[in-house]
Coordinates of C-alpha atoms in Angstrom, one line a residue:
M970 CA -25.6 8.8 31.6
S971 CA -22.5 11.0 31.6
V972 CA -21.9 14.4 30.0
S973 CA -20.2 12.4 27.2
D974 CA -23.7 11.6 26.1
T975 CA -24.5 15.3 25.7
T976 CA -24.8 16.1 22.1
R977 CA -24.7 19.3 20.1
S978 CA -27.8 20.3 18.2
G979 CA -27.9 20.0 14.5
D980 CA -28.5 23.7 14.2
R981 CA -25.4 24.2 16.4
F982 CA -26.1 27.8 17.4
V983 CA -29.1 29.8 18.6
Y984 CA -30.0 33.5 18.9
V985 CA -30.3 33.6 22.6
L986 CA -32.7 36.6 22.7
D987 CA -35.1 34.8 20.4
H988 CA -35.5 32.1 23.1
D989 CA -35.5 34.1 26.3
A990 CA -38.2 36.8 26.5
G991 CA -36.9 38.0 29.9
L992 CA -33.5 38.8 28.5
R993 CA -35.0 40.3 25.4
S994 CA -37.3 42.6 27.4
V995 CA -34.5 44.5 29.2
L996 CA -33.3 46.1 25.9
G997 CA -34.8 48.8 23.9
E998 CA -35.9 48.0 20.4
A999 CA -32.8 49.3 18.6
D1000 CA -30.4 47.7 21.1
R1001 CA -32.4 44.5 20.9
A1002 CA -32.0 44.2 17.2
R1003 CA -28.2 44.8 17.3
C1004 CA -27.6 42.6 20.2
R1005 CA -29.7 39.7 18.7
Q1006 CA -27.3 39.3 15.8
H1007 CA -24.2 38.9 18.1
A1008 CA -25.6 37.2 21.2
V1009 CA -25.4 33.7 19.8
A1010 CA -24.6 30.5 21.7
A1011 CA -23.8 26.9 20.9
I1012 CA -26.5 24.4 21.7
A1013 CA -26.1 21.2 23.8
E1014 CA -28.8 18.6 24.2
I1015 CA -29.1 16.2 27.2
P1016 CA -31.5 13.3 27.0
T1017 CA -33.7 12.1 29.9
G1018 CA -32.1 10.1 32.7
P1019 CA -29.3 10.5 35.2
W1020 CA -26.8 13.2 34.2
D1021 CA -23.3 13.5 35.6
P1022 CA -21.9 17.0 34.7
Q1023 CA -18.6 16.2 36.5
A1024 CA -17.7 13.4 34.2
N1025 CA -16.8 15.6 31.2
P1026 CA -17.7 19.3 31.7
L1027 CA -17.9 21.5 28.6
P1028 CA -14.6 23.3 28.5
E1029 CA -15.8 26.4 26.6
V1030 CA -18.4 27.4 29.1
E1031 CA -17.8 30.8 30.8
L1032 CA -21.0 32.1 32.3
G1033 CA -22.8 28.8 32.4
L1034 CA -25.6 26.9 30.7
L1035 CA -28.9 28.6 30.0
V1036 CA -31.8 26.2 30.0
L1037 CA -33.9 26.8 26.9
D1038 CA -36.2 23.7 27.0
G1039 CA -36.7 20.8 29.3
L1040 CA -36.9 19.9 33.0
L1041 CA -34.5 18.5 35.5
I1042 CA -34.2 17.8 39.2
R1043 CA -31.1 18.6 41.3
D1044 CA -31.1 16.1 44.2
V1045 CA -28.9 17.0 47.2
T1046 CA -28.3 14.3 49.9
V1047 CA -26.9 15.1 53.4
A1048 CA -26.6 11.9 55.4
E1049 CA -29.8 10.2 54.6
A1050 CA -31.9 13.3 54.1
R1051 CA -32.7 14.3 50.5
C1052 CA -34.0 17.5 48.9
G1053 CA -34.9 18.2 45.3
E1054 CA -34.8 21.3 43.3
L1055 CA -36.9 21.6 40.1
I1056 CA -35.1 23.4 37.3
G1057 CA -36.7 24.6 34.1
P1058 CA -36.3 27.1 31.2
G1059 CA -34.6 30.3 32.0
T1060 CA -32.4 28.9 34.7
I1061 CA -28.6 29.4 34.5
L1062 CA -26.6 26.5 35.6
R1063 CA -22.9 25.8 36.5
P1064 CA -23.4 22.2 37.5
W1065 CA -19.7 21.2 37.5
D1066 CA -19.3 23.7 40.4
E1067 CA -21.8 21.9 42.6
T1068 CA -19.9 19.1 44.3
G1069 CA -20.1 18.5 48.0
L1070 CA -17.7 15.6 48.3
D1071 CA -14.8 17.8 49.5
A1072 CA -17.0 20.0 51.7
P1073 CA -16.6 20.0 55.5
M1074 CA -20.2 18.7 55.6
R1075 CA -20.0 16.1 52.9
H1076 CA -23.1 15.9 50.6
E1077 CA -23.9 14.4 47.3
V1078 CA -25.4 16.2 44.3
D1079 CA -27.2 14.2 41.6
W1080 CA -29.0 15.4 38.5
Q1081 CA -32.0 13.7 36.9
V1082 CA -33.3 15.0 33.5
I1083 CA -37.0 14.3 33.4
E1084 CA -37.7 16.1 30.1
P1085 CA -35.0 16.3 27.4
L1086 CA -32.8 19.4 28.0
R1087 CA -31.7 21.9 25.4
V1088 CA -29.2 24.4 26.8
A1089 CA -27.3 27.4 25.4
V1090 CA -23.6 27.3 26.2
L1091 CA -22.8 30.8 27.4
D1092 CA -19.1 31.0 26.5
Q1093 CA -16.4 33.7 26.3
H1094 CA -17.8 35.0 23.0
F1095 CA -21.2 35.5 24.6
L1096 CA -19.7 37.2 27.6
R1097 CA -17.8 39.6 25.5
V1098 CA -21.0 40.4 23.6
V1099 CA -23.2 41.0 26.6
A1100 CA -20.5 43.2 28.1
H1101 CA -21.6 45.9 25.6
W1102 CA -25.2 45.9 27.0
P1103 CA -25.0 46.3 30.8
P1104 CA -28.8 45.6 31.3
L1105 CA -28.1 42.1 30.1
I1106 CA -25.4 41.6 32.8
T1107 CA -27.9 42.9 35.3
A1108 CA -30.6 40.5 34.1
L1109 CA -28.2 37.5 34.2
V1110 CA -27.3 38.4 37.8
A1111 CA -31.0 38.7 38.6
R1112 CA -31.5 35.2 37.3
A1113 CA -29.0 33.8 39.9
N1114 CA -30.8 35.8 42.6
E1115 CA -34.2 34.5 41.5
R1116 CA -32.9 30.9 41.9
A1117 CA -31.7 31.7 45.4
Q1118 CA -35.1 33.2 46.3
D1119 CA -36.8 30.2 44.9
L1120 CA -34.7 27.9 47.0
A1121 CA -35.5 30.0 50.1
V1122 CA -39.3 29.6 49.4
M1123 CA -38.8 25.8 49.1
V1124 CA -37.0 25.7 52.5
S1125 CA -40.1 27.3 54.0
I1126 CA -42.4 24.9 52.2
H1127 CA -40.4 22.0 53.6
S1128 CA -41.0 23.4 57.1
L1129 CA -44.7 22.8 56.8
K1130 CA -45.7 19.7 58.8
R1131 CA -48.5 18.3 56.7
V1132 CA -47.7 16.8 53.4
D1133 CA -50.9 17.9 51.7
V1134 CA -50.2 21.6 52.7
R1135 CA -46.7 21.3 51.4
L1136 CA -47.9 20.0 48.1
L1137 CA -50.6 22.7 47.8
A1138 CA -48.0 25.4 48.6
F1139 CA -45.5 23.9 46.2
F1140 CA -48.0 23.7 43.3
W1141 CA -49.1 27.3 43.8
H1142 CA -45.5 28.3 43.8
L1143 CA -45.0 26.5 40.5
A1144 CA -48.1 28.1 39.1
D1145 CA -46.5 31.5 39.4
R1146 CA -43.9 30.4 36.8
Y1147 CA -45.5 27.6 34.8
G1148 CA -49.2 28.1 35.4
K1149 CA -51.7 28.6 32.6
V1150 CA -55.2 29.9 33.2
T1151 CA -57.9 27.5 31.9
S1152 CA -61.7 27.3 32.3
D1153 CA -61.1 24.5 34.8
G1154 CA -58.5 26.3 36.9
I1155 CA -54.8 26.9 36.8
L1156 CA -52.9 24.2 34.7
V1157 CA -49.4 23.4 35.8
P1158 CA -48.2 21.4 32.7
L1159 CA -45.4 19.4 34.3
P1160 CA -45.6 15.6 34.3
L1161 CA -44.2 15.2 37.8
T1162 CA -44.6 11.7 39.3
H1163 CA -45.5 10.9 42.9
R1164 CA -41.9 9.8 43.5
Q1165 CA -40.5 13.1 42.1
L1166 CA -43.0 15.2 44.1
A1167 CA -41.9 13.3 47.2
L1168 CA -38.3 14.4 46.6
L1169 CA -39.3 18.0 45.9
V1170 CA -41.4 18.5 49.0
G1171 CA -39.3 16.3 51.4
A1172 CA -41.8 13.5 52.0
Q1173 CA -42.2 9.8 51.4
R1174 CA -43.9 8.6 48.2
P1175 CA -46.8 6.8 50.0
S1176 CA -47.5 10.0 52.0
V1177 CA -47.5 12.1 48.8
T1178 CA -50.0 9.7 47.2
S1179 CA -52.3 9.9 50.2
A1180 CA -52.0 13.7 50.4
L1181 CA -52.8 14.0 46.7
G1182 CA -55.9 12.0 47.3
T1183 CA -57.0 14.3 50.1
L1184 CA -56.4 17.4 47.9
S1185 CA -58.3 15.8 45.0
E1186 CA -61.3 15.0 47.3
R1187 CA -61.3 18.7 48.5
E1188 CA -61.2 19.8 44.8
L1189 CA -58.0 21.8 45.4
L1190 CA -55.5 19.8 43.2
R1191 CA -55.9 17.0 40.8
R1192 CA -54.1 15.3 37.9
D1193 CA -55.7 15.7 34.4
D1194 CA -55.9 13.1 31.6
D1195 CA -52.5 14.3 30.2
G1196 CA -50.7 13.7 33.5
H1197 CA -50.4 17.4 34.3
W1198 CA -51.7 19.1 37.4
L1199 CA -54.8 21.3 37.8
L1200 CA -55.3 23.8 40.7
S1201 CA -58.8 24.9 41.6
G1202 CA -59.9 28.0 43.2
D1203 CA -57.7 30.9 44.3
P1204 CA -54.3 30.7 45.9
P1205 CA -54.7 30.3 49.7
E1206 CA -53.8 33.6 51.4
D1207 CA -53.3 31.8 54.7
L1208 CA -52.2 28.2 54.8
S1209 CA -53.1 28.0 58.5
V1210 CA -56.8 28.0 57.3
L1211 CA -56.0 24.5 55.9
A1212 CA -53.9 23.3 58.7
P1213 CA -53.7 25.4 61.9
N1214 CA -50.3 25.4 63.6
D1215 CA -48.8 23.6 60.7
V1216 CA -45.4 25.3 60.6
A1217 CA -42.7 23.2 62.2
A1218 CA -40.9 24.4 65.2

């Protein structure tokens, strides 16, 4: 699917602060009310499946696309090695900037939408509006930094030797952002398949299936009836307790 398949929502525009609590929280009540009326953005919707942002980028985008709803994976391939990045609500994207075909170390970037996306198009109008509220500019820059920090954590997780430990670390990392406390444990309501998990933790799918079985037997991680993931117990303070000398050299 190309970006030509991207459609504008029927309601066309959205009050960005209504849909992003993090941006809303950096403003005082009076500023928040004034800013809300002006910080509007057009909506684009992207269905599930492969997405090619390079095919037909949205010309009016200035700052980028703010993910409001949905889930996607950015898949980067260097030689035959692949690494996936999970992207959800709150992330700011400039996907048309991310091409590695002309880089000295050539690499490929692919995008897979796994839950339908709804994004706010942060155009020149939005940029002019937020320029009147410097805390919003700071918050948007912080979003980019958070994504860089998240990727750094994922690099460390990929360095763990055992796949079961990688998966456990990965899900507790997800729990910090997506987790919901339930009577049975921490629910991570993301319908990630074994194949997608393999991409995200840098493993082969059969190894992921085996590792998930091990974690389920140890009552650390299991899939619920809705296809979501449930963590039991407390976050491991020291992964070496699970697997001594697990960090790769």
